Amino acid sequence: MSKLALDGGTPVRTKPFPAWPAFGEEEERLLLEVLHSGKWGGTGRVKLQELEDRFAALQQANYAISVSNGTIAITLALKAAGVGHGDEVIMPPYTFIATATSALLMGAIPVFADVEADTMLLDPAKVEAAITPRTKAIIAVHIGGCPADMDWLAAIAAKHKLALIEDAAQAVGAQWKGRAVGALGDAGTFSFQSSKNVNSGEGGMIVSNDKAVADMAWSIANVGRIREGAWYQHEHIGWNFRLTEFQAAILLGQLSRLEEQTALRERNAKLLAELVGDIDGVSPMRRDPRVTLHANHLFLLRIDPRITEKASKKEFLRRLSAEGIPVSAGYVPLNRNKAVLHEIRSWTGEDRLDECPICEHACEREVAWLPQNVLLADEEAMHDIAAALRKVAGSF
Ligand SMILES: *Cc1c(COP(=O)(O)O)cnc(C)c1O
């Protein structure tokens, strides 16, 4: 066994991974077009229209509505789907805080249902157990770019007459049984924040096949206007949540290489999963065969009990980072977040804690992430990651 980099050994990987964001001549050209057009804002609707059309086609949805970010996209999707003050929204605790705060923004109450241990995705059986007379919606989060079980969740939503929203912030381009995510339920949302696979610094999108939902989301994001109405005709209470033409320009450039990047990430992620599967001490997540295209925003790793019974996750990550692998600890359980719990209490007057032991254990002991740009490297890089994992796992 070679000496760990932390103990003065040579790191397995010294070469850098591909930089993020990635951009090219396309973004430069389109940005200048917007600059010279003089139409910069969200009502210009030249590049924005093209973007929404392209995005709707990509996600196989009838409608796409651009908004200022992924957080507000979830809020608007919930509101447009009929969720309001006091309604309960079931969601997983293993997600970015925005999934919960987007509901809290309008006084809807997050209810956390635990994840499956081998995917870290929302467990439909736990969703069903969490339904109460106040439940109005389910948010499926496609964590790391991997679609949740949309068949089962859709069946539960239909049976209990609940809205089904997909938080697809990490899953641009992903497909479930050959169908693009986003419009599989009532509405779906995306984020174009800097870390995401398609990025304009900030930005978001709502997609839906339901005209009423799409029109309402559009209206709320456009100060309550209606699409064919007069400028000062405000039919609903809405705000300005528009994206700008500059962001649309960058996003059109980003979309031009998405297919190629998605294919590359898929190839590398499948190879890495195979290599990781052969290493004693770590394992990849289970991939449902119905996930026909994974967006691979993150590569989730599980550190096996053989190691976590002896050492902390932090120590494992410390050793792996020193080998030149950009690994991170990932989320902490949202169901335990003090600010979220405090806000829930302020809306409901009740002290409530949804126990999610699988998520809590995984966050504390087992699950770690590699970021998507790592999967834009070459095949040799995947072998380096596996070699570093083997070396570190062997050191416990
Ligand atoms: C990034 C992200 C969001 C929020 O998107 P913003 O554009 O940062 O507001 C919501 N949910 C998930 C799962 C995310 O990864």
Coordinates of C-alpha atoms and ligand atoms in Angstrom, one line a residue:
M1 CA 0.0 0.0 0.0
S2 CA 1.5 3.3 -1.1
K3 CA 1.8 6.1 1.5
L4 CA -1.2 8.5 1.8
A5 CA -0.7 12.0 0.4
L6 CA -1.6 13.2 3.9
D7 CA 1.3 11.3 5.4
G8 CA 3.8 12.7 2.8
G9 CA 3.1 10.3 0.0
T10 CA 2.5 11.2 -3.7
P11 CA -1.1 12.2 -4.4
V12 CA -2.8 9.9 -6.9
R13 CA -4.1 12.9 -9.0
T14 CA -2.1 16.1 -9.6
K15 CA -3.7 17.1 -12.9
P16 CA -6.6 19.6 -12.5
F17 CA -10.2 18.7 -13.5
P18 CA -12.1 20.7 -16.1
A19 CA -12.9 24.3 -15.0
W20 CA -16.4 25.5 -14.4
P21 CA -18.2 27.5 -15.8
A22 CA -17.4 26.4 -19.4
F23 CA -18.2 28.8 -22.2
G24 CA -17.2 29.6 -25.7
E25 CA -17.6 31.9 -28.7
E26 CA -21.3 31.3 -28.8
E27 CA -21.9 33.1 -25.4
E28 CA -19.7 36.0 -26.4
R29 CA -21.5 36.5 -29.7
L30 CA -25.0 36.3 -28.2
L31 CA -24.2 38.6 -25.3
L32 CA -22.9 41.2 -27.7
E33 CA -26.1 40.9 -29.8
V34 CA -28.2 41.6 -26.7
L35 CA -25.9 44.6 -25.8
H36 CA -26.3 46.2 -29.2
S37 CA -30.0 45.4 -29.4
G38 CA -30.8 47.8 -26.5
K39 CA -33.3 45.3 -25.3
W40 CA -31.8 44.2 -22.1
G41 CA -34.6 43.5 -19.7
G42 CA -37.1 40.7 -19.2
T43 CA -39.8 42.3 -21.3
G44 CA -37.6 42.5 -24.4
R45 CA -38.4 38.9 -25.1
V46 CA -36.2 38.2 -28.1
K47 CA -33.6 35.7 -26.7
L48 CA -35.9 34.9 -23.8
Q49 CA -38.5 33.6 -26.2
E50 CA -36.0 31.6 -28.1
L51 CA -34.7 30.2 -24.8
E52 CA -38.1 29.2 -23.5
D53 CA -39.0 27.5 -26.9
R54 CA -35.7 25.6 -26.8
F55 CA -36.1 24.7 -23.2
A56 CA -39.7 23.5 -23.6
A57 CA -38.5 21.3 -26.5
L58 CA -35.6 19.9 -24.5
Q59 CA -37.8 19.0 -21.5
Q60 CA -40.6 17.8 -23.7
A61 CA -43.0 20.3 -22.1
N62 CA -45.8 22.4 -23.7
Y63 CA -44.8 25.5 -21.8
A64 CA -41.6 26.9 -20.3
I65 CA -41.5 30.1 -18.3
S66 CA -38.2 31.8 -17.4
V67 CA -37.8 33.3 -13.9
S68 CA -35.1 34.9 -11.9
N69 CA -33.9 31.8 -10.0
G70 CA -34.6 28.2 -9.1
T71 CA -36.0 29.1 -5.6
I72 CA -38.6 31.4 -7.0
A73 CA -39.4 28.9 -9.7
I74 CA -40.5 26.3 -7.1
T75 CA -42.5 28.9 -5.2
L76 CA -44.3 29.9 -8.4
A77 CA -44.9 26.3 -9.5
L78 CA -46.5 25.6 -6.1
K79 CA -48.6 28.7 -6.2
A80 CA -49.7 28.1 -9.8
A81 CA -50.6 24.5 -8.9
G82 CA -52.9 25.8 -6.2
V83 CA -50.8 25.5 -3.1
G84 CA -51.3 28.3 -0.6
H85 CA -50.9 29.4 3.0
G86 CA -51.1 26.6 5.5
D87 CA -51.0 23.8 3.0
E88 CA -48.6 20.9 3.6
V89 CA -46.0 20.1 1.0
I90 CA -44.2 16.7 1.3
M91 CA -40.6 16.8 0.3
P92 CA -37.3 14.9 1.0
P93 CA -34.9 16.2 3.6
Y94 CA -31.9 15.5 1.4
T95 CA -32.0 18.6 -0.8
F96 CA -30.9 22.2 -1.0
I97 CA -32.7 24.4 1.5
A98 CA -34.5 26.2 -1.3
T99 CA -36.9 23.3 -1.7
A100 CA -38.2 24.0 1.8
T101 CA -37.9 27.8 1.8
S102 CA -39.7 28.2 -1.5
A103 CA -42.8 26.6 0.2
L104 CA -42.2 28.7 3.4
L105 CA -42.0 31.9 1.3
M106 CA -45.8 31.8 0.9
G107 CA -46.7 30.1 4.2
A108 CA -46.9 26.6 2.9
I109 CA -45.6 24.0 5.4
P110 CA -42.7 21.6 4.4
V111 CA -43.3 18.0 5.6
F112 CA -40.2 15.9 5.3
A113 CA -40.5 12.3 4.2
D114 CA -37.3 10.2 4.3
V115 CA -35.2 9.1 1.4
E116 CA -34.2 5.6 0.2
A117 CA -30.9 4.5 1.6
D118 CA -29.5 3.3 -1.7
T119 CA -30.5 6.3 -3.9
M120 CA -30.9 9.2 -1.5
L121 CA -34.1 10.0 -3.5
L122 CA -37.6 10.6 -1.9
D123 CA -39.1 7.3 -0.8
P124 CA -42.7 7.1 -2.1
A125 CA -43.7 4.7 0.7
K126 CA -42.7 7.4 3.2
V127 CA -44.6 10.0 1.2
E128 CA -47.8 8.1 1.5
A129 CA -47.3 7.7 5.2
A130 CA -46.9 11.4 5.6
I131 CA -50.1 12.5 3.9
T132 CA -52.6 14.3 6.1
P133 CA -55.9 16.1 5.3
R134 CA -53.8 19.3 4.9
T135 CA -51.4 17.8 2.3
K136 CA -51.7 19.7 -1.0
A137 CA -48.5 18.8 -2.9
I138 CA -45.5 16.6 -3.2
I139 CA -42.1 17.9 -4.4
A140 CA -39.9 15.2 -6.0
V141 CA -36.3 16.3 -6.0
H142 CA -34.1 14.7 -8.7
I143 CA -31.0 14.9 -6.5
G144 CA -27.7 14.9 -8.3
G145 CA -29.6 14.8 -11.6
C146 CA -31.1 11.4 -11.0
P147 CA -34.9 11.2 -11.5
A148 CA -37.0 10.1 -8.5
D149 CA -39.5 7.3 -9.0
M150 CA -42.0 9.3 -10.9
D151 CA -44.3 6.4 -11.7
W152 CA -45.0 5.6 -8.0
L153 CA -45.1 9.3 -7.0
A154 CA -47.6 10.1 -9.7
A155 CA -49.8 7.3 -8.7
I156 CA -49.8 8.5 -5.1
A157 CA -50.5 12.1 -6.2
A158 CA -53.4 10.9 -8.4
K159 CA -54.8 8.7 -5.6
H160 CA -54.8 11.5 -3.1
K161 CA -55.5 14.4 -5.5
L162 CA -52.2 16.2 -4.7
A163 CA -50.2 18.4 -7.0
L164 CA -46.9 16.8 -8.0
I165 CA -44.0 19.2 -8.6
E166 CA -40.5 18.2 -9.7
D167 CA -37.6 20.2 -8.3
A168 CA -35.3 19.4 -11.3
A169 CA -32.7 22.1 -10.4
Q170 CA -30.0 19.5 -10.8
A171 CA -31.6 17.5 -13.6
V172 CA -31.6 19.5 -16.8
G173 CA -31.9 17.1 -19.7
A174 CA -32.5 14.0 -17.5
Q175 CA -35.1 11.4 -18.6
W176 CA -37.3 8.9 -16.8
K177 CA -38.3 6.0 -19.1
G178 CA -37.3 8.0 -22.1
R179 CA -39.4 11.0 -21.1
A180 CA -37.8 14.3 -20.1
V181 CA -38.2 15.3 -16.4
G182 CA -40.0 18.6 -15.4
A183 CA -43.5 18.1 -16.9
L184 CA -44.0 14.5 -15.7
G185 CA -46.2 15.9 -12.9
D186 CA -48.1 19.2 -12.7
A187 CA -45.0 21.4 -13.1
G188 CA -41.3 21.2 -12.8
T189 CA -38.5 23.7 -12.0
F190 CA -34.9 24.2 -13.0
S191 CA -32.0 26.4 -11.7
F192 CA -29.3 28.1 -13.7
Q193 CA -27.3 29.2 -10.7
S194 CA -23.5 29.1 -11.1
S195 CA -22.9 25.5 -10.0
K196 CA -25.7 24.0 -12.2
N197 CA -25.1 22.0 -15.4
V198 CA -26.6 24.9 -17.5
N199 CA -25.6 28.2 -15.9
S200 CA -26.1 31.9 -16.4
G201 CA -24.9 33.0 -12.9
E202 CA -28.5 33.0 -11.7
G203 CA -31.7 32.0 -13.3
G204 CA -34.6 29.6 -13.3
M205 CA -37.3 27.9 -15.4
I206 CA -40.7 26.4 -14.8
V207 CA -42.1 23.9 -17.2
S208 CA -45.6 22.4 -17.4
N209 CA -48.0 20.7 -19.8
D210 CA -50.9 22.4 -18.1
K211 CA -51.9 25.7 -19.7
A212 CA -53.6 27.0 -16.7
V213 CA -50.6 26.3 -14.5
A214 CA -48.2 27.8 -17.0
D215 CA -50.4 30.9 -17.5
M216 CA -50.6 31.5 -13.8
A217 CA -46.9 31.0 -13.2
W218 CA -46.2 33.5 -16.1
S219 CA -48.6 36.0 -14.6
I220 CA -47.1 35.8 -11.1
A221 CA -43.6 36.3 -12.5
N222 CA -44.8 39.2 -14.6
V223 CA -46.5 41.5 -12.0
G224 CA -49.8 39.9 -12.4
R225 CA -50.2 40.7 -16.1
I226 CA -51.8 38.2 -18.5
R227 CA -50.0 37.3 -21.7
E228 CA -52.5 39.0 -24.1
G229 CA -53.5 41.8 -21.7
A230 CA -52.7 45.5 -21.7
W231 CA -49.5 46.8 -20.0
Y232 CA -51.3 48.1 -16.9
Q233 CA -53.8 45.3 -16.7
H234 CA -52.9 43.3 -13.6
E235 CA -55.3 40.4 -13.1
H236 CA -53.4 38.7 -10.3
I237 CA -51.1 39.5 -7.5
G238 CA -47.6 39.0 -8.9
W239 CA -44.1 40.4 -8.8
N240 CA -41.3 40.9 -11.1
F241 CA -39.4 37.6 -11.2
R242 CA -38.2 38.0 -14.8
L243 CA -34.9 36.8 -16.2
T244 CA -33.0 39.2 -18.5
E245 CA -32.0 39.0 -22.1
F246 CA -28.3 38.8 -21.1
Q247 CA -29.0 35.7 -19.1
A248 CA -31.0 34.2 -22.0
A249 CA -28.0 34.8 -24.3
I250 CA -25.7 33.0 -22.0
L251 CA -28.2 30.1 -21.6
L252 CA -28.6 29.7 -25.3
G253 CA -24.9 29.4 -25.6
Q254 CA -24.8 26.9 -22.7
L255 CA -27.6 24.8 -24.2
S256 CA -25.7 24.5 -27.5
R257 CA -23.3 22.1 -25.8
L258 CA -25.6 20.4 -23.3
E259 CA -26.2 17.3 -25.3
E260 CA -22.5 16.6 -25.8
Q261 CA -21.7 17.4 -22.1
T262 CA -24.6 15.2 -20.9
A263 CA -23.4 12.3 -23.0
L264 CA -19.8 12.7 -21.7
R265 CA -21.0 12.9 -18.1
E266 CA -23.1 9.7 -18.6
R267 CA -20.2 7.8 -20.1
N268 CA -17.8 8.8 -17.3
A269 CA -20.4 8.3 -14.5
K270 CA -21.2 4.8 -15.8
L271 CA -17.5 3.9 -15.9
L272 CA -16.8 5.4 -12.5
A273 CA -19.8 3.5 -11.0
E274 CA -18.4 0.3 -12.4
L275 CA -14.9 1.0 -11.0
V276 CA -16.3 2.1 -7.6
G277 CA -18.4 -1.0 -7.4
D278 CA -15.2 -3.1 -7.4
I279 CA -13.6 -1.3 -4.5
D280 CA -14.0 -2.7 -1.0
G281 CA -15.2 0.1 1.3
V282 CA -17.1 2.4 -1.1
S283 CA -20.1 2.0 -3.4
P284 CA -22.1 3.9 -6.0
M285 CA -25.8 4.7 -5.6
R286 CA -28.3 2.3 -7.1
R287 CA -29.5 3.4 -10.5
D288 CA -33.1 2.5 -11.4
P289 CA -33.1 1.1 -14.9
R290 CA -36.0 3.4 -15.6
V291 CA -33.6 6.3 -15.4
T292 CA -32.8 6.4 -19.1
L293 CA -30.8 9.6 -18.9
H294 CA -29.1 10.8 -15.8
A295 CA -28.0 14.5 -15.6
N296 CA -25.1 13.6 -13.3
H297 CA -25.0 17.0 -11.6
L298 CA -23.3 15.1 -8.7
F299 CA -21.7 11.7 -8.4
L300 CA -22.9 10.4 -5.0
L301 CA -20.6 8.0 -3.2
R302 CA -21.4 5.8 -0.2
I303 CA -18.7 5.0 2.3
D304 CA -19.4 1.5 3.6
P305 CA -19.9 0.7 7.3
R306 CA -16.6 -1.2 7.3
I307 CA -14.9 2.2 7.2
T308 CA -17.5 4.4 9.0
E309 CA -17.5 2.1 12.0
K310 CA -13.8 2.8 12.5
A311 CA -13.5 6.4 11.4
S312 CA -15.4 9.6 10.7
K313 CA -16.7 10.6 7.2
K314 CA -14.7 13.8 7.7
E315 CA -11.5 11.8 8.0
F316 CA -12.2 9.7 4.9
L317 CA -12.9 12.9 2.9
R318 CA -9.7 14.5 4.3
R319 CA -7.6 11.7 3.0
L320 CA -9.4 11.6 -0.3
S321 CA -9.0 15.3 -0.9
A322 CA -5.3 15.1 -0.2
E323 CA -5.1 12.6 -3.1
G324 CA -6.3 15.3 -5.5
I325 CA -10.0 14.4 -5.6
P326 CA -12.5 17.3 -5.2
V327 CA -14.9 15.5 -2.9
S328 CA -17.3 17.2 -0.5
A329 CA -19.5 16.1 2.4
G330 CA -22.8 17.3 0.8
Y331 CA -26.0 18.2 2.5
V332 CA -26.9 18.2 6.1
P333 CA -30.5 17.0 6.9
L334 CA -33.0 19.7 6.2
N335 CA -35.6 18.3 8.6
R336 CA -33.2 19.3 11.4
N337 CA -32.4 22.8 10.2
K338 CA -33.2 25.2 13.1
A339 CA -34.3 28.1 10.8
V340 CA -36.7 25.9 8.9
L341 CA -38.1 24.5 12.1
H342 CA -38.5 28.0 13.6
E343 CA -40.3 29.2 10.5
I344 CA -42.6 26.2 10.5
R345 CA -43.5 26.9 14.1
S346 CA -44.1 30.6 13.3
W347 CA -46.7 29.5 10.6
T348 CA -48.3 26.6 12.5
G349 CA -47.8 27.4 16.2
E350 CA -46.6 23.9 16.6
D351 CA -43.3 22.3 17.4
R352 CA -42.8 19.6 14.9
L353 CA -39.9 17.4 13.9
D354 CA -40.1 14.9 11.1
E355 CA -37.7 12.1 11.9
C356 CA -35.8 11.0 8.8
P357 CA -33.2 8.5 10.2
I358 CA -32.0 7.3 6.8
C359 CA -31.1 10.7 5.6
E360 CA -29.7 11.8 9.0
H361 CA -27.4 8.7 9.1
A362 CA -26.3 9.1 5.5
C363 CA -25.4 12.8 5.9
E364 CA -23.5 12.2 9.1
R365 CA -21.7 9.0 8.3
E366 CA -21.9 7.8 4.7
V367 CA -22.7 10.0 1.6
A368 CA -20.2 12.2 -0.2
W369 CA -20.2 14.0 -3.6
L370 CA -18.1 14.6 -6.6
P371 CA -19.1 17.7 -8.6
Q372 CA -20.4 17.5 -12.2
N373 CA -17.3 19.1 -13.8
V374 CA -15.2 16.2 -12.6
L375 CA -17.3 14.1 -15.0
L376 CA -16.3 16.3 -17.9
A377 CA -12.8 15.0 -17.7
D378 CA -11.3 12.1 -19.7
E379 CA -11.5 8.4 -19.0
E380 CA -8.1 8.4 -17.3
A381 CA -9.4 10.8 -14.7
M382 CA -12.1 8.3 -13.8
H383 CA -9.4 5.7 -13.3
D384 CA -7.5 8.2 -11.1
I385 CA -10.6 8.8 -8.9
A386 CA -11.0 5.0 -8.5
A387 CA -7.3 4.6 -7.7
A388 CA -7.5 7.3 -5.1
L389 CA -10.7 5.7 -3.6
R390 CA -9.0 2.3 -3.5
K391 CA -5.9 3.7 -1.8
V392 CA -7.9 5.7 0.8
A393 CA -10.4 2.9 1.5
G394 CA -7.5 0.5 1.9
S395 CA -5.9 2.8 4.6
F396 CA -8.7 2.1 7.2
Ligands
LIG1 C1 -29.8 25.0 -6.9 C2 -31.0 24.3 -6.3 C3 -32.2 25.0 -6.0 C4 -32.3 26.5 -6.0 O1 -31.9 27.2 -7.1 P1 -31.4 28.7 -7.1 O2 -31.4 29.0 -8.6 O3 -30.1 28.7 -6.4 O4 -32.4 29.5 -6.4 C5 -33.3 24.3 -5.5 N1 -33.3 23.0 -5.4 C6 -32.2 22.3 -5.7 C7 -32.2 20.8 -5.5 C8 -31.0 22.9 -6.1 O5 -29.9 22.2 -6.3

